[in-house]
Amino acid sequence: MNRTDSGKVRYKLKTPYNDGTTLVLFSPRDFLGKLVALIPPPRLNLTRFYGVFAPNAIVRAEVTASQRSKNSPRLAEHLKDSEKPYHSRNMSW
């Protein structure tokens, strides 16, 4: 990436497009607009879980290491056998 003599931003592509384009020219304002579009909004989770890893999935406890979920059989066992309140442990990575 560099600036041309006319003030445009020249961006060289890592791999060419299907039509053979290897570099793109932007005005400085357009280039900043493209960069700003890549910045995520503040306080937004960037990792989304779907399917069996979704927070409310019925089988989540069967496929995760901690075996914790809303309808976890392990949690139900713990609550049934113990008079102490349930405190979940942090997962050690």
PDB file of C-alpha atoms in Angstrom:
ATOM      1  CA  MET A   1       0.000   0.000   0.000  1.00  0.00           C
ATOM      2  CA  ASN A   2       1.300   3.445  -0.874  1.00  0.00           C
ATOM      3  CA  ARG A   3       0.214   6.854  -2.156  1.00  0.00           C
ATOM      4  CA  THR A   4       0.543   7.877  -5.766  1.00  0.00           C
ATOM      5  CA  ASP A   5       1.792  11.278  -6.962  1.00  0.00           C
ATOM      6  CA  SER A   6      -1.825  12.349  -7.521  1.00  0.00           C
ATOM      7  CA  GLY A   7      -2.696  11.612  -3.859  1.00  0.00           C
ATOM      8  CA  LYS A   8      -4.637   8.391  -4.403  1.00  0.00           C
ATOM      9  CA  VAL A   9      -4.041   5.317  -2.230  1.00  0.00           C
ATOM     10  CA  ARG A  10      -2.711   2.331  -4.189  1.00  0.00           C
ATOM     11  CA  TYR A  11      -3.442  -1.022  -2.530  1.00  0.00           C
ATOM     12  CA  LYS A  12      -1.742  -4.093  -3.972  1.00  0.00           C
ATOM     13  CA  LEU A  13      -3.825  -7.245  -3.532  1.00  0.00           C
ATOM     14  CA  LYS A  14      -2.269 -10.352  -2.003  1.00  0.00           C
ATOM     15  CA  THR A  15      -3.958 -12.582  -4.581  1.00  0.00           C
ATOM     16  CA  PRO A  16      -5.449 -11.283  -7.828  1.00  0.00           C
ATOM     17  CA  TYR A  17      -9.198 -11.138  -8.375  1.00  0.00           C
ATOM     18  CA  ASN A  18     -10.819 -13.549 -10.840  1.00  0.00           C
ATOM     19  CA  ASP A  19     -10.675 -10.863 -13.534  1.00  0.00           C
ATOM     20  CA  GLY A  20      -6.890 -10.417 -13.076  1.00  0.00           C
ATOM     21  CA  THR A  21      -6.962  -7.190 -11.022  1.00  0.00           C
ATOM     22  CA  THR A  22      -3.820  -6.953  -8.893  1.00  0.00           C
ATOM     23  CA  LEU A  23      -4.119  -3.453  -7.417  1.00  0.00           C
ATOM     24  CA  VAL A  24      -6.902  -1.054  -6.501  1.00  0.00           C
ATOM     25  CA  LEU A  25      -6.841   2.750  -6.367  1.00  0.00           C
ATOM     26  CA  PHE A  26      -8.864   4.672  -3.762  1.00  0.00           C
ATOM     27  CA  SER A  27      -9.224   8.300  -2.872  1.00  0.00           C
ATOM     28  CA  PRO A  28      -7.926   8.855   0.695  1.00  0.00           C
ATOM     29  CA  ARG A  29     -11.472   9.420   1.948  1.00  0.00           C
ATOM     30  CA  ASP A  30     -12.805   6.223   0.325  1.00  0.00           C
ATOM     31  CA  PHE A  31      -9.868   4.226   1.692  1.00  0.00           C
ATOM     32  CA  LEU A  32     -10.552   5.439   5.238  1.00  0.00           C
ATOM     33  CA  GLY A  33     -14.223   4.574   4.748  1.00  0.00           C
ATOM     34  CA  LYS A  34     -13.263   1.006   3.817  1.00  0.00           C
ATOM     35  CA  LEU A  35     -11.015   0.720   6.892  1.00  0.00           C
ATOM     36  CA  VAL A  36     -13.610   2.150   9.279  1.00  0.00           C
ATOM     37  CA  ALA A  37     -16.179  -0.381   8.040  1.00  0.00           C
ATOM     38  CA  LEU A  38     -13.923  -3.174   9.379  1.00  0.00           C
ATOM     39  CA  ILE A  39     -13.922  -1.861  12.975  1.00  0.00           C
ATOM     40  CA  PRO A  40     -16.533  -3.705  15.092  1.00  0.00           C
ATOM     41  CA  PRO A  41     -18.945  -1.753  17.323  1.00  0.00           C
ATOM     42  CA  PRO A  42     -17.845  -1.385  20.958  1.00  0.00           C
ATOM     43  CA  ARG A  43     -18.849  -4.037  23.511  1.00  0.00           C
ATOM     44  CA  LEU A  44     -19.987  -6.498  20.837  1.00  0.00           C
ATOM     45  CA  ASN A  45     -19.150 -10.176  21.182  1.00  0.00           C
ATOM     46  CA  LEU A  46     -17.318 -11.260  18.066  1.00  0.00           C
ATOM     47  CA  THR A  47     -17.699 -14.973  18.749  1.00  0.00           C
ATOM     48  CA  ARG A  48     -21.147 -16.390  18.114  1.00  0.00           C
ATOM     49  CA  PHE A  49     -22.100 -19.960  18.961  1.00  0.00           C
ATOM     50  CA  TYR A  50     -24.741 -21.871  16.988  1.00  0.00           C
ATOM     51  CA  GLY A  51     -26.081 -25.396  16.963  1.00  0.00           C
ATOM     52  CA  VAL A  52     -25.034 -27.628  19.851  1.00  0.00           C
ATOM     53  CA  PHE A  53     -22.663 -24.926  21.191  1.00  0.00           C
ATOM     54  CA  ALA A  54     -25.430 -22.322  21.509  1.00  0.00           C
ATOM     55  CA  PRO A  55     -26.045 -21.209  25.115  1.00  0.00           C
ATOM     56  CA  ASN A  56     -29.566 -22.701  25.272  1.00  0.00           C
ATOM     57  CA  ALA A  57     -28.917 -25.887  23.279  1.00  0.00           C
ATOM     58  CA  ILE A  58     -30.433 -28.958  24.893  1.00  0.00           C
ATOM     59  CA  VAL A  59     -27.395 -31.173  24.225  1.00  0.00           C
ATOM     60  CA  ARG A  60     -24.743 -28.547  25.077  1.00  0.00           C
ATOM     61  CA  ALA A  61     -23.824 -30.348  28.332  1.00  0.00           C
ATOM     62  CA  GLU A  62     -23.049 -33.520  26.395  1.00  0.00           C
ATOM     63  CA  VAL A  63     -20.584 -31.885  23.997  1.00  0.00           C
ATOM     64  CA  THR A  64     -18.780 -29.346  26.201  1.00  0.00           C
ATOM     65  CA  ALA A  65     -15.989 -30.130  28.631  1.00  0.00           C
ATOM     66  CA  SER A  66     -17.575 -28.389  31.616  1.00  0.00           C
ATOM     67  CA  GLN A  67     -20.932 -30.151  31.098  1.00  0.00           C
ATOM     68  CA  ARG A  68     -22.780 -27.067  32.264  1.00  0.00           C
ATOM     69  CA  SER A  69     -25.950 -25.834  30.632  1.00  0.00           C
ATOM     70  CA  LYS A  70     -29.474 -24.896  31.541  1.00  0.00           C
ATOM     71  CA  ASN A  71     -30.775 -28.502  31.560  1.00  0.00           C
ATOM     72  CA  SER A  72     -27.554 -30.245  32.535  1.00  0.00           C
ATOM     73  CA  PRO A  73     -28.040 -33.676  34.139  1.00  0.00           C
ATOM     74  CA  ARG A  74     -24.799 -33.159  36.063  1.00  0.00           C
ATOM     75  CA  LEU A  75     -26.140 -29.926  37.570  1.00  0.00           C
ATOM     76  CA  ALA A  76     -29.438 -31.586  38.481  1.00  0.00           C
ATOM     77  CA  GLU A  77     -27.517 -34.388  40.257  1.00  0.00           C
ATOM     78  CA  HIS A  78     -25.438 -31.889  42.198  1.00  0.00           C
ATOM     79  CA  LEU A  79     -28.470 -29.916  43.326  1.00  0.00           C
ATOM     80  CA  LYS A  80     -30.341 -33.077  44.346  1.00  0.00           C
ATOM     81  CA  ASP A  81     -27.502 -34.609  46.414  1.00  0.00           C
ATOM     82  CA  SER A  82     -26.206 -31.475  48.091  1.00  0.00           C
ATOM     83  CA  GLU A  83     -27.628 -28.854  50.411  1.00  0.00           C
ATOM     84  CA  LYS A  84     -24.899 -26.384  49.471  1.00  0.00           C
ATOM     85  CA  PRO A  85     -25.671 -23.834  46.773  1.00  0.00           C
ATOM     86  CA  TYR A  86     -24.225 -24.590  43.358  1.00  0.00           C
ATOM     87  CA  HIS A  87     -21.150 -22.541  42.377  1.00  0.00           C
ATOM     88  CA  SER A  88     -19.833 -23.203  38.918  1.00  0.00           C
ATOM     89  CA  ARG A  89     -16.070 -23.509  38.578  1.00  0.00           C
ATOM     90  CA  ASN A  90     -14.155 -21.656  35.920  1.00  0.00           C
ATOM     91  CA  MET A  91     -12.866 -23.822  33.127  1.00  0.00           C
ATOM     92  CA  SER A  92      -9.077 -24.073  33.087  1.00  0.00           C
ATOM     93  CA  TRP A  93      -7.796 -23.517  29.590  1.00  0.00           C
TER      94      TRP A  93
END
